[in-house]
Rosetta silent file (secondary structure, phi, psi, omega in degrees, C-alpha in Angstrom):
SEQUENCE: MIAAVHGNVYGGGNGLVAVCDLSYGVADAKFSLSETRIGMAAASITPYMLNKVRPSDLKELIFTAKNFDGNEAVKYGLLNRSFASLEVMEFIFEWNY
SCORE:     score description
SCORE:     0.000 S_00000001
   1 L     0.000  151.043  178.651   98.866   82.256   93.128 S_00000001
   2 E  -125.841  131.717  176.471   97.035   80.057   90.669 S_00000001
   3 E  -101.350  136.231  173.543   94.004   81.127   88.617 S_00000001
   4 E  -123.267  101.807 -171.242   91.381   78.608   87.521 S_00000001
   5 E   -98.303  126.780  175.396   89.122   80.399   85.032 S_00000001
   6 L  -151.798   84.549 -178.437   85.716   79.038   84.044 S_00000001
   7 L   154.672 -143.203 -178.774   83.259   81.708   83.073 S_00000001
   8 E  -102.496  134.153  177.288   83.446   85.349   82.105 S_00000001
   9 E  -125.841  103.358 -178.094   86.515   87.494   82.746 S_00000001
  10 E  -120.047  150.384  174.733   85.878   91.139   81.915 S_00000001
  11 L    55.627 -126.021 -175.982   87.771   94.319   82.726 S_00000001
  12 L   -61.843  -19.773  176.182   89.812   94.116   85.913 S_00000001
  13 H   -59.093  -32.344  176.589   89.322   90.361   86.144 S_00000001
  14 H   -64.061  -35.877  176.771   91.937   90.068   83.422 S_00000001
  15 H   -65.013  -38.102  177.378   94.376   91.856   85.713 S_00000001
  16 H   -64.108  -40.581  176.990   93.688   89.318   88.442 S_00000001
  17 H   -65.272  -41.058 -176.662   94.478   86.488   86.019 S_00000001
  18 H   -65.055  -32.708 -178.066   97.618   88.312   84.844 S_00000001
  19 H   -80.003  -10.229  179.718   99.100   88.667   88.341 S_00000001
  20 L   -74.254  147.124  178.132   98.845   84.945   89.027 S_00000001
  21 L   -66.984  -41.205  177.026  101.956   82.799   88.746 S_00000001
  22 E  -130.364  142.148  178.744  100.025   80.117   86.870 S_00000001
  23 E  -140.999  128.935 -178.946   96.692   80.500   85.122 S_00000001
  24 E  -127.990  154.690 -179.691   94.495   77.811   83.626 S_00000001
  25 E  -159.429  174.671  177.484   91.054   78.008   82.114 S_00000001
  26 E   -94.246  152.825 -175.413   88.398   76.340   80.032 S_00000001
  27 L   -60.344  -33.980 -176.440   88.235   76.811   76.283 S_00000001
  28 L   -92.763   11.395  173.037   84.793   78.429   76.371 S_00000001
  29 L   -64.554  145.022 -179.179   85.679   81.032   79.013 S_00000001
  30 E  -109.780  129.401 -179.989   85.020   84.552   77.718 S_00000001
  31 E  -120.086  149.479  172.442   87.569   87.335   78.161 S_00000001
  32 E  -167.201  137.272  170.427   87.397   91.027   77.274 S_00000001
  33 L   -90.938   78.008 -165.133   89.132   94.226   78.264 S_00000001
  34 H   -83.825   -0.462 -178.040   85.735   95.868   78.138 S_00000001
  35 H   -56.934  -33.026 -178.419   86.489   99.215   79.819 S_00000001
  36 H   -58.800  -33.364 -178.126   86.766  100.841   76.394 S_00000001
  37 H   -64.167  -22.913  179.184   83.075  100.187   75.771 S_00000001
  38 H  -112.475   17.539  174.144   82.135  102.555   78.585 S_00000001
  39 L    81.364   19.409  179.011   84.784  105.170   77.808 S_00000001
  40 L  -109.594  163.098  175.273   87.385  104.119   80.362 S_00000001
  41 L  -102.094  150.949  177.645   91.005  103.066   79.949 S_00000001
  42 L   -85.407   43.252 -170.201   92.402   99.772   81.218 S_00000001
  43 L   -65.425  -41.219 -174.016   95.102  101.805   82.949 S_00000001
  44 L   -70.953  -27.412 -179.195   95.236  100.102   86.330 S_00000001
  45 L   -99.392  -10.713 -175.605   95.728   96.582   84.931 S_00000001
  46 H   -56.294  -44.764  179.781   97.922   97.436   81.928 S_00000001
  47 H   -59.329  -36.407  179.929  101.273   97.046   83.746 S_00000001
  48 H   -74.137  -38.465  178.171  100.268   93.555   84.899 S_00000001
  49 H   -64.340  -35.691 -179.453   98.888   92.593   81.505 S_00000001
  50 L   -65.451  -20.310  175.400  102.158   93.661   79.857 S_00000001
  51 L   -73.125  -17.178 -177.350  103.943   90.973   81.896 S_00000001
  52 L  -116.552  -38.170 -171.341  101.908   88.339   80.053 S_00000001
  53 L  -108.892  137.573  176.911  100.645   89.791   76.760 S_00000001
  54 L   -58.849  142.426 -178.222  102.760   91.287   73.958 S_00000001
  55 H   -53.455  -42.754 -178.902  102.344   95.081   73.756 S_00000001
  56 H   -66.549  -37.426  176.800  100.921   95.011   70.210 S_00000001
  57 H   -69.156  -40.021 -179.983   98.356   92.351   71.158 S_00000001
  58 H   -63.648  -40.636  176.905   97.444   94.199   74.347 S_00000001
  59 H   -59.038  -44.854  178.779   96.840   97.414   72.422 S_00000001
  60 H   -60.605  -45.250 -178.870   94.467   95.585   70.096 S_00000001
  61 H   -63.540  -39.127 -179.934   92.589   94.025   73.026 S_00000001
  62 H   -71.888  -48.401 -174.845   92.280   97.365   74.817 S_00000001
  63 H   -69.370  -32.741 -177.799   91.351   99.502   71.795 S_00000001
  64 H   -95.933  -19.714 -175.361   88.822   97.050   70.331 S_00000001
  65 L    53.423   31.074 -177.435   87.447   95.554   73.580 S_00000001
  66 L   -68.830  151.575  174.524   87.000   92.362   71.574 S_00000001
  67 L   -84.064  141.136  174.064   85.829   89.150   73.187 S_00000001
  68 E  -141.609  157.517 -175.346   88.197   86.197   73.119 S_00000001
  69 E  -100.696 -176.352 -177.459   88.015   82.663   74.473 S_00000001
  70 H   -62.099  -37.288  178.950   90.303   80.476   76.570 S_00000001
  71 H   -65.630  -40.820  177.133   92.202   79.124   73.578 S_00000001
  72 H   -68.520  -33.603  178.449   92.970   82.648   72.377 S_00000001
  73 H   -62.424  -33.281  175.187   93.959   83.616   75.925 S_00000001
  74 H   -66.717  -44.867  179.731   96.657   80.925   75.726 S_00000001
  75 H   -61.567  -37.067  178.245   97.890   82.367   72.427 S_00000001
  76 H   -74.492  -19.837 -178.991   98.030   85.841   73.977 S_00000001
  77 L    97.666    1.614 -179.717   99.926   84.473   76.984 S_00000001
  78 L   -72.562  -38.130  175.862   97.246   85.282   79.551 S_00000001
  79 L  -108.782  147.962  173.917   96.584   81.590   80.298 S_00000001
  80 L   -77.426  -35.166 -177.567   99.187   78.857   80.565 S_00000001
  81 E  -160.386  148.213  174.053   96.776   76.225   79.271 S_00000001
  82 E  -119.041  151.390 -177.431   93.115   75.793   78.402 S_00000001
  83 E  -119.934  157.608 -177.711   90.997   72.687   78.876 S_00000001
  84 L   -63.138  -33.526 -179.159   87.928   71.413   77.043 S_00000001
  85 L  -155.584  168.258  177.204   85.717   71.726   80.133 S_00000001
  86 H   -62.340  -39.601 -179.663   85.761   72.464   83.842 S_00000001
  87 H   -61.716  -42.063  178.627   85.439   68.754   84.582 S_00000001
  88 H   -64.869  -43.894  179.897   88.543   67.966   82.514 S_00000001
  89 H   -61.087  -45.943  179.203   90.496   70.757   84.197 S_00000001
  90 H   -63.191  -40.531 -179.542   89.492   69.526   87.667 S_00000001
  91 H   -62.968  -45.259 -179.170   90.324   65.932   86.741 S_00000001
  92 H   -60.092  -46.036 -178.640   93.800   66.854   85.462 S_00000001
  93 H   -71.436  -32.955  179.046   94.639   68.780   88.628 S_00000001
  94 H   -64.071  -40.029 -172.775   93.162   66.141   90.912 S_00000001
  95 H   -97.055  -19.065 -175.949   95.315   63.381   89.454 S_00000001
  96 H  -107.351  -11.085 -176.168   98.481   65.208   88.448 S_00000001
  97 L  -124.425    0.000    0.000   99.129   67.596   91.291 S_00000001
């Protein structure tokens, strides 16, 4: 499966991105493991997230529920690559794949 992220990815949406073989997104996409804000644990997606994100980084994301963008998602390992805009991402895939 391939994920193409352009928008907001909160809570379980991060798990959907994590289970994909390849994941791409735009730089201004917003991510957050926001379950903590409503008193829940990100338990159901944690095993999948651990396949992509280092345990120490994942703990920080879960415990703080901080927002991060597409560029940070690449650094965490959640995305393979981020693009400046949706149009650029579509153009790259249209012509290269």
